Amino acid sequence: MKSNTKMAAAVPLAPIIIAVFCSVFVSNLNTSTVNLAVPTLMKAFRADMSVMQWALTGYMMAIGIGSPLAGFLISRYGTKKVYALL
């Protein structure tokens, strides 16, 4: 039996792995920076820990919603158009 399927071209994995590693690193760095700023934010806004937990949860939710949304918009309209709106 003969198969007419063609072999897909090999995709280099190194750039993909580097991109994923960098994005995870920046995300963790961002979260750590905000968590380190909590005591300063508590003093500046005269807020207790429960208020800060809600603020941090909202911040993380905004990032969690905004990242896939930005990816969708970039894939649909292109990088230049999306960044021109910002």
GROMACS .gro file of C-alpha atoms in nm:
model
   86
    1MET     CA    1   0.000   0.000   0.000
    2LYS     CA    2   0.126   0.337  -0.098
    3SER     CA    3   0.071   0.643   0.116
    4ASN     CA    4   0.041   0.988  -0.039
    5THR     CA    5   0.105   1.176   0.284
    6LYS     CA    6   0.406   1.403   0.281
    7MET     CA    7   0.648   1.434   0.567
    8ALA     CA    8   0.625   1.763   0.753
    9ALA     CA    9   0.939   1.974   0.764
   10ALA     CA   10   1.133   1.947   1.087
   11VAL     CA   11   1.079   2.247   1.310
   12PRO     CA   12   1.381   2.361   1.512
   13LEU     CA   13   1.293   2.331   1.879
   14ALA     CA   14   1.564   2.557   2.024
   15PRO     CA   15   1.390   2.890   1.940
   16ILE     CA   16   1.058   2.761   2.072
   17ILE     CA   17   1.214   2.640   2.397
   18ILE     CA   18   1.400   2.969   2.442
   19ALA     CA   19   1.081   3.171   2.383
   20VAL     CA   20   0.882   2.965   2.633
   21PHE     CA   21   1.161   2.983   2.890
   22CYS     CA   22   1.190   3.361   2.855
   23SER     CA   23   0.814   3.416   2.884
   24VAL     CA   24   0.788   3.198   3.195
   25PHE     CA   25   1.088   3.375   3.350
   26VAL     CA   26   0.945   3.722   3.286
   27SER     CA   27   0.605   3.617   3.422
   28ASN     CA   28   0.762   3.481   3.742
   29LEU     CA   29   0.980   3.790   3.775
   30ASN     CA   30   0.676   4.013   3.739
   31THR     CA   31   0.483   3.821   4.005
   32SER     CA   32   0.779   3.822   4.243
   33THR     CA   33   0.830   4.195   4.200
   34VAL     CA   34   0.468   4.270   4.283
   35ASN     CA   35   0.478   4.040   4.586
   36LEU     CA   36   0.791   4.214   4.715
   37ALA     CA   37   0.615   4.549   4.683
   38VAL     CA   38   0.321   4.443   4.903
   39PRO     CA   39   0.453   4.590   5.232
   40THR     CA   40   0.530   4.921   5.062
   41LEU     CA   41   0.188   4.927   4.898
   42MET     CA   42   0.022   4.849   5.230
   43LYS     CA   43   0.192   5.148   5.390
   44ALA     CA   44   0.128   5.380   5.097
   45PHE     CA   45  -0.244   5.300   5.074
   46ARG     CA   46  -0.293   5.231   5.447
   47ALA     CA   47  -0.452   4.897   5.359
   48ASP     CA   48  -0.456   4.569   5.546
   49MET     CA   49  -0.352   4.234   5.404
   50SER     CA   50  -0.700   4.124   5.294
   51VAL     CA   51  -0.735   4.434   5.075
   52MET     CA   52  -0.392   4.373   4.924
   53GLN     CA   53  -0.482   4.010   4.850
   54TRP     CA   54  -0.786   4.126   4.654
   55ALA     CA   55  -0.576   4.383   4.467
   56LEU     CA   56  -0.310   4.124   4.379
   57THR     CA   57  -0.574   3.874   4.270
   58GLY     CA   58  -0.725   4.136   4.041
   59TYR     CA   59  -0.382   4.218   3.902
   60MET     CA   60  -0.305   3.854   3.828
   61MET     CA   61  -0.647   3.804   3.669
   62ALA     CA   62  -0.593   4.106   3.445
   63ILE     CA   63  -0.261   3.966   3.328
   64GLY     CA   64  -0.412   3.619   3.283
   65ILE     CA   65  -0.693   3.758   3.068
   66GLY     CA   66  -0.484   4.016   2.884
   67SER     CA   67  -0.208   3.785   2.764
   68PRO     CA   68  -0.425   3.544   2.560
   69LEU     CA   69  -0.635   3.836   2.438
   70ALA     CA   70  -0.325   4.015   2.312
   71GLY     CA   71  -0.209   3.696   2.140
   72PHE     CA   72  -0.545   3.656   1.969
   73LEU     CA   73  -0.551   4.017   1.852
   74ILE     CA   74  -0.195   3.995   1.721
   75SER     CA   75  -0.266   3.675   1.529
   76ARG     CA   76  -0.584   3.822   1.384
   77TYR     CA   77  -0.480   4.181   1.301
   78GLY     CA   78  -0.100   4.172   1.305
   79THR     CA   79   0.164   4.302   1.540
   80LYS     CA   80   0.196   4.651   1.395
   81LYS     CA   81  -0.175   4.729   1.410
   82VAL     CA   82  -0.217   4.602   1.768
   83TYR     CA   83   0.087   4.791   1.897
   84ALA     CA   84  -0.027   5.104   1.713
   85LEU     CA   85  -0.346   5.094   1.924
   86LEU     CA   86  -0.146   5.084   2.246
   0.00000   0.00000   0.00000
